[in-house]
Short mmCIF file of C-alpha atoms in Angstrom, two decimals:
data_model
loop_
_atom_site.label_atom_id
_atom_site.label_comp_id
_atom_site.label_asym_id
_atom_site.label_seq_id
_atom_site.Cartn_x
_atom_site.Cartn_y
_atom_site.Cartn_z
CA UNK A 1 24.76 -45.12 3.82
CA UNK A 2 22.45 -46.04 1.04
CA UNK A 3 19.32 -45.77 3.06
CA UNK A 4 19.91 -42.27 4.46
CA UNK A 5 20.70 -41.19 0.86
CA UNK A 6 17.74 -42.75 -0.29
CA UNK A 7 15.49 -40.93 2.37
CA UNK A 8 17.23 -37.65 1.37
CA UNK A 9 16.27 -38.33 -2.11
CA UNK A 10 12.58 -39.14 -1.24
CA UNK A 11 12.07 -36.06 0.99
CA UNK A 12 13.56 -33.72 -1.58
CA UNK A 13 11.59 -35.34 -4.21
CA UNK A 14 8.41 -34.77 -1.83
CA UNK A 15 9.34 -31.20 -1.32
CA UNK A 16 9.76 -30.49 -4.74
CA UNK A 17 6.51 -31.76 -5.80
CA UNK A 18 4.90 -30.00 -3.02
CA UNK A 19 6.52 -26.87 -3.84
CA UNK A 20 5.57 -27.02 -7.80
CA UNK A 21 2.05 -28.25 -7.14
CA UNK A 22 1.46 -25.23 -4.48
CA UNK A 23 3.00 -22.64 -6.66
CA UNK A 24 1.05 -24.00 -9.94
CA UNK A 25 -2.19 -24.37 -8.05
CA UNK A 26 -1.80 -20.59 -6.52
CA UNK A 27 -1.10 -19.07 -9.86
CA UNK A 28 -3.97 -21.22 -11.47
CA UNK A 29 -6.35 -19.96 -8.82
CA UNK A 30 -5.93 -16.50 -9.62
CA UNK A 31 -8.14 -17.03 -12.79
CA UNK A 32 -11.02 -17.91 -10.28
CA UNK A 33 -10.59 -14.65 -8.63
CA UNK A 34 -13.08 -11.94 -9.68
CA UNK A 35 -12.82 -8.10 -9.23
CA UNK A 36 -15.93 -5.79 -9.78
CA UNK A 37 -15.36 -2.28 -9.41
CA UNK A 38 -18.84 -0.45 -9.40
CA UNK A 39 -19.54 2.99 -10.76
CA UNK A 40 -17.92 5.67 -8.48
CA UNK A 41 -19.99 7.58 -6.26
CA UNK A 42 -19.52 10.94 -5.09
CA UNK A 43 -20.81 12.62 -1.92
CA UNK A 44 -19.73 15.00 0.98
CA UNK A 45 -17.78 14.45 4.22
CA UNK A 46 -19.21 15.85 7.56
CA UNK A 47 -16.70 18.63 6.95
CA UNK A 48 -17.96 19.42 3.53
CA UNK A 49 -15.00 17.61 1.44
CA UNK A 50 -15.82 15.84 -1.83
CA UNK A 51 -15.83 12.08 -1.02
CA UNK A 52 -15.04 9.63 -3.83
CA UNK A 53 -16.34 6.00 -3.13
CA UNK A 54 -15.54 3.16 -5.41
CA UNK A 55 -17.54 0.15 -4.02
CA UNK A 56 -15.70 -3.27 -4.90
CA UNK A 57 -16.40 -6.79 -4.66
CA UNK A 58 -13.89 -9.39 -4.60
CA UNK A 59 -15.17 -12.85 -5.16
CA UNK A 60 -12.68 -15.20 -4.29
CA UNK A 61 -13.26 -18.98 -5.84
CA UNK A 62 -9.66 -19.92 -5.71
CA UNK A 63 -8.20 -22.50 -3.89
CA UNK A 64 -6.38 -20.24 -1.32
CA UNK A 65 -6.84 -17.23 0.71
CA UNK A 66 -5.80 -13.64 -0.57
CA UNK A 67 -3.82 -11.87 2.04
CA UNK A 68 -2.75 -8.36 2.37
CA UNK A 69 -4.91 -7.13 -0.16
CA UNK A 70 -4.99 -3.46 -0.90
CA UNK A 71 -5.77 -0.62 -3.29
CA UNK A 72 -3.95 2.71 -3.31
CA UNK A 73 -4.97 5.67 -5.31
CA UNK A 74 -2.94 8.80 -5.76
CA UNK A 75 -3.88 11.51 -7.97
CA UNK A 76 -1.68 14.22 -8.67
CA UNK A 77 -1.57 17.17 -11.49
CA UNK A 78 1.09 17.79 -14.04
CA UNK A 79 3.25 19.56 -11.51
CA UNK A 80 3.38 16.47 -9.26
CA UNK A 81 1.18 18.03 -6.55
CA UNK A 82 -0.78 15.40 -5.12
CA UNK A 83 -4.49 16.26 -5.01
CA UNK A 84 -5.66 13.22 -3.27
CA UNK A 85 -4.40 9.90 -2.01
CA UNK A 86 -6.70 6.84 -1.09
CA UNK A 87 -5.80 3.43 0.54
CA UNK A 88 -8.17 0.55 1.17
CA UNK A 89 -6.41 -2.66 2.99
CA UNK A 90 -8.33 -5.92 3.56
CA UNK A 91 -6.14 -8.32 5.66
CA UNK A 92 -7.55 -11.63 4.52
CA UNK A 93 -10.03 -12.50 1.70
CA UNK A 94 -11.34 -16.00 2.61
CA UNK A 95 -11.28 -18.67 -0.16
CA UNK A 96 -14.88 -19.02 -1.67
CA UNK A 97 -15.93 -16.09 -0.13
CA UNK A 98 -17.30 -12.82 -1.14
CA UNK A 99 -15.57 -9.49 0.08
CA UNK A 100 -17.26 -6.19 -0.16
CA UNK A 101 -15.09 -2.98 0.40
CA UNK A 102 -15.45 0.37 -0.44
CA UNK A 103 -12.35 2.62 -1.93
CA UNK A 104 -12.58 6.08 -0.54
CA UNK A 105 -10.70 9.07 -1.89
CA UNK A 106 -11.53 12.71 -0.30
CA UNK A 107 -10.79 15.79 -2.20
CA UNK A 108 -10.32 19.10 -0.06
CA UNK A 109 -11.41 21.73 -2.77
CA UNK A 110 -10.16 24.57 -0.60
CA UNK A 111 -6.83 22.89 -0.33
CA UNK A 112 -6.71 22.59 -4.02
CA UNK A 113 -7.60 26.20 -4.81
CA UNK A 114 -4.81 27.16 -2.46
CA UNK A 115 -2.48 25.43 -4.82
CA UNK A 116 -3.96 26.66 -7.91
CA UNK A 117 -7.16 28.44 -9.07
CA UNK A 118 -6.82 27.05 -12.26
CA UNK A 119 -8.92 24.06 -11.06
CA UNK A 120 -11.80 26.44 -10.90
CA UNK A 121 -11.42 28.21 -14.13
CA UNK A 122 -9.48 25.83 -16.65
CA UNK A 123 -10.02 21.96 -17.52
CA UNK A 124 -7.21 20.10 -17.10
CA UNK A 125 -5.59 16.50 -17.12
CA UNK A 126 -4.86 14.67 -13.81
CA UNK A 127 -2.51 11.84 -13.23
CA UNK A 128 -3.63 8.88 -11.50
CA UNK A 129 -1.45 6.05 -10.04
CA UNK A 130 -3.18 2.99 -9.28
CA UNK A 131 -2.04 0.16 -7.22
CA UNK A 132 -3.51 -3.42 -6.31
CA UNK A 133 -1.65 -5.24 -4.13
CA UNK A 134 -2.15 -8.97 -2.60
CA UNK A 135 -0.60 -11.89 -1.48
CA UNK A 136 -1.42 -14.88 -3.36
CA UNK A 137 -2.07 -17.99 -1.15
CA UNK A 138 -1.05 -15.39 1.43
CA UNK A 139 2.76 -16.02 0.66
CA UNK A 140 3.49 -14.82 -2.98
CA UNK A 141 3.47 -10.84 -3.29
CA UNK A 142 1.87 -9.57 -6.44
CA UNK A 143 1.38 -6.05 -7.22
CA UNK A 144 -0.35 -4.41 -10.05
CA UNK A 145 0.26 -1.08 -11.14
CA UNK A 146 -1.17 1.43 -13.78
CA UNK A 147 -0.81 5.11 -14.88
CA UNK A 148 -4.02 6.85 -15.95
CA UNK A 149 -4.94 10.00 -16.97
CA UNK A 150 -8.22 11.53 -16.09
CA UNK A 151 -10.17 14.77 -17.08
CA UNK A 152 -10.61 17.40 -14.71
CA UNK A 153 -13.65 19.96 -15.56
CA UNK A 154 -13.56 23.34 -13.89
CA UNK A 155 -16.83 24.31 -12.43
CA UNK A 156 -16.36 27.86 -13.33
CA UNK A 157 -15.08 27.46 -17.02
CA UNK A 158 -15.03 30.50 -18.81
CA UNK A 159 -16.28 32.65 -16.00
CA UNK A 160 -17.05 36.12 -17.26
CA UNK A 161 -18.94 39.06 -16.24
CA UNK A 162 -21.11 40.63 -19.01
CA UNK A 163 -21.89 43.98 -20.04
CA UNK A 164 -22.84 46.06 -16.87
CA UNK A 165 -26.45 47.75 -17.15
CA UNK A 166 -27.23 50.84 -15.01
CA UNK A 167 -30.51 51.95 -14.09
CA UNK A 168 -32.13 54.31 -11.88
CA UNK A 169 -33.62 53.20 -8.83
CA UNK A 170 -34.35 56.14 -6.95
CA UNK A 171 -32.97 60.10 -7.05
CA UNK A 172 -29.96 58.72 -5.06
CA UNK A 173 -29.41 55.43 -6.03
CA UNK A 174 -28.89 53.18 -9.27
CA UNK A 175 -29.36 49.53 -9.98
CA UNK A 176 -26.10 47.78 -11.32
CA UNK A 177 -26.88 44.77 -13.17
CA UNK A 178 -24.12 42.65 -13.41
CA UNK A 179 -24.65 39.47 -16.02
CA UNK A 180 -22.51 36.48 -15.08
CA UNK A 181 -21.86 33.29 -17.30
CA UNK A 182 -19.79 30.20 -16.96
CA UNK A 183 -19.90 26.62 -18.11
CA UNK A 184 -19.88 23.98 -15.28
CA UNK A 185 -17.46 21.35 -16.33
CA UNK A 186 -17.39 19.59 -13.14
CA UNK A 187 -18.52 16.15 -12.23
CA UNK A 188 -20.55 17.85 -9.55
CA UNK A 189 -23.61 19.90 -9.64
CA UNK A 190 -22.40 23.48 -8.52
CA UNK A 191 -24.92 25.16 -6.06
CA UNK A 192 -24.01 27.95 -4.05
CA UNK A 193 -23.83 31.67 -3.73
CA UNK A 194 -21.91 34.12 -5.56
CA UNK A 195 -21.50 37.70 -4.21
CA UNK A 196 -20.46 40.64 -6.13
CA UNK A 197 -18.98 44.06 -4.34
CA UNK A 198 -18.40 47.02 -6.48
CA UNK A 199 -15.63 49.51 -5.67
CA UNK A 200 -14.94 52.95 -7.58
CA UNK A 201 -11.73 54.22 -8.63
CA UNK A 202 -10.87 55.46 -5.06
CA UNK A 203 -11.38 51.99 -3.71
CA UNK A 204 -14.54 53.05 -1.86
CA UNK A 205 -17.16 50.43 -1.44
CA UNK A 206 -20.30 51.34 -3.48
CA UNK A 207 -22.53 48.06 -2.72
CA UNK A 208 -22.87 44.25 -2.87
CA UNK A 209 -25.21 42.12 -4.37
CA UNK A 210 -25.49 38.18 -4.13
CA UNK A 211 -27.28 35.32 -6.07
CA UNK A 212 -27.82 31.75 -5.73
CA UNK A 213 -26.24 29.58 -8.51
CA UNK A 214 -27.47 26.29 -9.40
CA UNK A 215 -25.57 24.91 -12.45
CA UNK A 216 -25.87 21.53 -13.13
CA UNK A 217 -23.04 19.51 -14.04
CA UNK A 218 -21.60 19.71 -17.90
CA UNK A 219 -24.05 22.62 -18.46
CA UNK A 220 -23.97 26.55 -19.20
CA UNK A 221 -24.83 28.92 -16.40
CA UNK A 222 -26.35 32.43 -17.32
CA UNK A 223 -27.60 34.63 -14.44
CA UNK A 224 -27.20 38.18 -13.01
CA UNK A 225 -26.59 40.28 -9.87
CA UNK A 226 -28.24 43.08 -8.91
CA UNK A 227 -26.76 45.90 -6.77
CA UNK A 228 -27.94 49.06 -5.60
CA UNK A 229 -25.18 51.66 -5.41
CA UNK A 230 -25.09 55.50 -4.69
CA UNK A 231 -24.95 57.88 -7.65
CA UNK A 232 -22.60 59.81 -5.54
CA UNK A 233 -19.76 57.57 -5.35
CA UNK A 234 -19.74 56.46 -8.97
CA UNK A 235 -16.75 57.21 -10.96
CA UNK A 236 -15.89 56.44 -14.28
CA UNK A 237 -14.25 53.19 -13.77
CA UNK A 238 -13.44 50.93 -10.77
CA UNK A 239 -13.80 47.17 -10.14
CA UNK A 240 -16.02 44.29 -9.30
CA UNK A 241 -14.75 41.72 -6.50
CA UNK A 242 -16.31 38.40 -6.96
CA UNK A 243 -16.65 35.80 -4.02
CA UNK A 244 -17.86 32.26 -4.38
CA UNK A 245 -19.48 30.35 -1.51
CA UNK A 246 -20.52 26.63 -1.99
CA UNK A 247 -20.62 23.43 -0.26
CA UNK A 248 -17.52 22.36 -1.91
CA UNK A 249 -15.30 25.50 -1.69
CA UNK A 250 -15.41 28.99 -0.71
CA UNK A 251 -13.09 31.17 -3.26
CA UNK A 252 -12.55 35.06 -3.76
CA UNK A 253 -12.00 37.78 -4.26
CA UNK A 254 -11.81 37.63 -8.13
CA UNK A 255 -11.22 41.09 -9.44
CA UNK A 256 -12.80 42.42 -12.69
CA UNK A 257 -11.98 45.91 -13.57
CA UNK A 258 -15.34 47.83 -15.43
CA UNK A 259 -15.36 51.34 -17.19
CA UNK B 1 33.26 -67.17 -27.98
CA UNK B 2 30.01 -68.36 -26.03
CA UNK B 3 31.07 -66.24 -22.93
CA UNK B 4 32.03 -63.39 -25.07
CA UNK B 5 28.36 -63.62 -26.58
CA UNK B 6 26.83 -64.25 -23.40
CA UNK B 7 28.81 -60.96 -21.85
CA UNK B 8 27.54 -58.94 -24.96
CA UNK B 9 24.03 -59.89 -24.60
CA UNK B 10 23.86 -59.12 -20.89
CA UNK B 11 25.29 -55.67 -21.73
CA UNK B 12 22.82 -55.06 -24.37
CA UNK B 13 20.04 -56.29 -21.87
CA UNK B 14 21.42 -53.96 -19.20
CA UNK B 15 21.53 -50.91 -21.71
CA UNK B 16 18.18 -51.82 -22.77
CA UNK B 17 16.66 -51.67 -19.42
CA UNK B 18 18.65 -48.57 -18.70
CA UNK B 19 17.04 -46.90 -21.71
CA UNK B 20 13.75 -48.07 -21.19
CA UNK B 21 13.86 -46.64 -17.59
CA UNK B 22 15.34 -43.24 -19.12
CA UNK B 23 12.72 -43.38 -21.92
CA UNK B 24 9.76 -43.79 -19.00
CA UNK B 25 11.44 -41.23 -16.95
CA UNK B 26 11.56 -38.74 -19.81
CA UNK B 27 7.91 -39.39 -20.93
CA UNK B 28 6.49 -39.05 -17.25
CA UNK B 29 8.42 -35.86 -16.74
CA UNK B 30 7.43 -34.47 -19.88
CA UNK B 31 3.84 -35.60 -19.34
CA UNK B 32 4.04 -33.87 -15.91
CA UNK B 33 5.38 -30.58 -17.77
CA UNK B 34 2.49 -30.62 -20.16
CA UNK B 35 -0.25 -31.11 -17.64
CA UNK B 36 1.30 -28.17 -15.72
CA UNK B 37 1.43 -25.87 -18.73
CA UNK B 38 -2.53 -26.12 -18.99
CA UNK B 39 -2.54 -25.02 -15.32
CA UNK B 40 0.16 -22.12 -16.19
CA UNK B 41 -1.55 -20.76 -19.60
CA UNK B 42 -3.00 -17.75 -18.03
CA UNK B 43 0.70 -16.65 -16.85
CA UNK B 44 1.83 -17.54 -20.37
CA UNK B 45 -0.79 -15.38 -21.94
CA UNK B 46 0.70 -12.37 -20.00
CA UNK B 47 4.30 -13.32 -19.98
CA UNK B 48 5.22 -14.78 -23.38
CA UNK B 49 8.46 -15.56 -22.54
CA UNK B 50 7.54 -17.63 -19.38
CA UNK B 51 6.37 -20.67 -21.76
CA UNK B 52 9.70 -20.60 -23.77
CA UNK B 53 11.95 -20.38 -20.41
CA UNK B 54 10.23 -23.31 -18.83
CA UNK B 55 10.32 -25.14 -22.16
CA UNK B 56 14.07 -24.76 -22.16
CA UNK B 57 14.59 -25.78 -18.76
CA UNK B 58 12.53 -28.98 -19.12
CA UNK B 59 14.35 -30.03 -22.11
CA UNK B 60 17.63 -29.79 -20.54
CA UNK B 61 16.50 -31.29 -17.38
CA UNK B 62 15.16 -34.51 -19.32
CA UNK B 63 18.41 -34.31 -21.60
CA UNK B 64 20.52 -34.58 -18.32
CA UNK B 65 18.07 -37.18 -16.69
CA UNK B 66 18.31 -39.46 -19.71
CA UNK B 67 21.93 -39.22 -19.77
CA UNK B 68 22.34 -39.85 -16.07
CA UNK B 69 19.88 -42.82 -16.42
CA UNK B 70 22.02 -44.29 -19.57
CA UNK B 71 25.23 -43.83 -17.18
CA UNK B 72 23.73 -45.52 -14.02
CA UNK B 73 26.09 -47.81 -12.29
CA UNK B 74 29.15 -45.68 -13.10
CA UNK B 75 30.66 -42.73 -11.46
CA UNK B 76 29.19 -40.41 -14.17
CA UNK B 77 25.67 -41.01 -12.97
CA UNK B 78 26.65 -39.21 -9.78
CA UNK B 79 28.63 -36.47 -11.88
CA UNK B 80 25.39 -35.92 -13.96
CA UNK B 81 23.16 -35.88 -10.95
CA UNK B 82 25.32 -33.26 -9.20
CA UNK B 83 25.19 -31.26 -12.56
CA UNK B 84 21.57 -31.63 -12.78
CA UNK B 85 21.15 -29.93 -9.18
CA UNK B 86 23.73 -27.12 -10.10
CA UNK B 87 21.76 -26.50 -13.31
CA UNK B 88 18.39 -26.28 -11.51
CA UNK B 89 20.12 -23.34 -8.95
CA UNK B 90 22.12 -21.66 -11.94
CA UNK B 91 18.68 -21.81 -14.08
CA UNK B 92 16.55 -20.58 -11.25
CA UNK B 93 19.09 -17.27 -10.69
CA UNK B 94 19.35 -17.17 -14.73
CA UNK B 95 15.28 -16.92 -14.70
CA UNK B 96 14.33 -15.19 -11.45
CA UNK B 97 17.41 -13.00 -10.81
CA UNK B 98 16.65 -11.66 -7.41
CA UNK B 99 13.29 -13.41 -7.44
CA UNK B 100 11.35 -10.38 -8.21
CA UNK B 101 9.77 -10.48 -11.82
CA UNK B 102 8.28 -7.31 -13.20
CA UNK B 103 6.38 -7.62 -16.39
CA UNK B 104 4.72 -4.65 -18.58
CA UNK B 105 1.60 -5.71 -20.07
CA UNK B 106 0.01 -2.79 -22.01
CA UNK B 107 -0.13 0.03 -19.59
CA UNK B 108 -0.28 -2.12 -16.47
CA UNK B 109 2.93 -3.21 -14.43
CA UNK B 110 2.75 -6.40 -12.84
CA UNK B 111 5.25 -7.39 -10.18
CA UNK B 112 5.60 -10.73 -8.63
CA UNK B 113 7.83 -11.49 -5.57
CA UNK B 114 8.99 -15.09 -5.72
CA UNK B 115 11.82 -14.66 -3.24
CA UNK B 116 10.19 -17.41 -1.25
CA UNK B 117 10.22 -19.77 -3.84
CA UNK B 118 13.38 -19.00 -5.01
CA UNK B 119 14.84 -19.63 -1.75
CA UNK B 120 13.10 -22.94 -1.10
CA UNK B 121 13.84 -23.97 -4.78
CA UNK B 122 17.38 -23.24 -4.24
CA UNK B 123 17.66 -24.98 -0.83
CA UNK B 124 16.02 -28.19 -2.17
CA UNK B 125 18.54 -28.09 -5.06
CA UNK B 126 21.52 -27.59 -2.82
CA UNK B 127 20.21 -30.58 -0.67
CA UNK B 128 19.86 -32.46 -4.10
CA UNK B 129 23.62 -31.38 -4.79
CA UNK B 130 24.51 -32.57 -1.36
CA UNK B 131 22.86 -35.72 -2.07
CA UNK B 132 24.82 -36.44 -5.20
CA UNK B 133 28.17 -35.94 -3.62
CA UNK B 134 27.17 -38.33 -0.88
CA UNK B 135 26.15 -40.63 -3.29
CA UNK B 136 29.27 -40.39 -5.24
CA UNK B 137 31.77 -40.68 -2.02
CA UNK B 138 29.34 -43.85 -1.24
CA UNK B 139 30.14 -45.17 -4.83
CA UNK B 140 33.79 -44.52 -4.45
CA UNK B 141 33.66 -46.25 -0.94
CA UNK B 142 31.91 -49.25 -2.28
CA UNK B 143 34.28 -49.67 -5.14
CA UNK B 144 37.29 -49.35 -2.90
CA UNK B 145 36.11 -51.76 -0.20
CA UNK B 146 37.78 -55.35 -0.45
CA UNK B 147 35.82 -57.97 -1.43
CA UNK B 148 34.05 -60.11 1.35
CA UNK B 149 35.57 -63.56 1.36
#
């Protein structure tokens, strides 16, 4: 009976050694794995949605392959509304190799504005939940997660219509000049069309005008829109309806009363 | 008187060999632990309690091993061997819980799933425990066997 017992002892010792060496080397080889995240890039998808791309390079110089590598990003607002969700999955990162991938996230501004108009006019903080998961040596699952807070800059921050100026165009019509100003706090350049429709106190449409706006990111914008309106329809007060149309979103009407 | 002295000398010689064997095994195991510590330094930097947990485990394990070696040739050797296997199982459960370790490091939460490692380690410990039981039975069997004429 001694020999079988001894054999069991040798076998368990061998398996213990294998287990410990494998575990330690798998953990140790993590230090030779490099994750490089390059600067995020922004673009437009074919259906005019904002596309965030985060190019990343995973350089696996460790002793083992890395399995089921995934990066998940979830951006939500203070109320918990999920603005965007992105997931990138790489089944195997070979040892001694370099893997290049792009983590994409798509933001649909029109969907966002349906949830709240505040995103257009007010800066706010957004919550980012970032999760990176992988299987070390393809058998030890590891998940790293963090919560971040990012700044959301409103593209039409402090949008106001200035003092309306009236000038005679001809005997029957007036030229109404409506100054517009705002600050583009967004991370993108705002290029689009602003359209203003003028109504009198009886809700009758008096005229409309539009202008092309080009507001660089983090820059103020000042411009004006000219409308030709009939004198006959003018009343002491009324309102303007403002519409925005950009490559990222369409929004309106926003009502501004005048008197 | 000479018989007594010879007996004492033999006992001392046996004990010295056992002590030497225990010392060598202890030093060897501690050496392996020190080498492994170097490789596990990145983990210790993130999880400060990791080093302490491993150190405590190694200390108790070496103590049990040394006492087991000193009691070689007696039934206590097998009891201590079984205790050693049980200690490994209990300590693994104590240290790893359900096998999912969660560590918060600044704003980052790291979750490591060591269930597979835990299961294999516990199975190996159970095999070790079974081996100790078999050794005990074998030891008692040999003691009970009538001497061959």
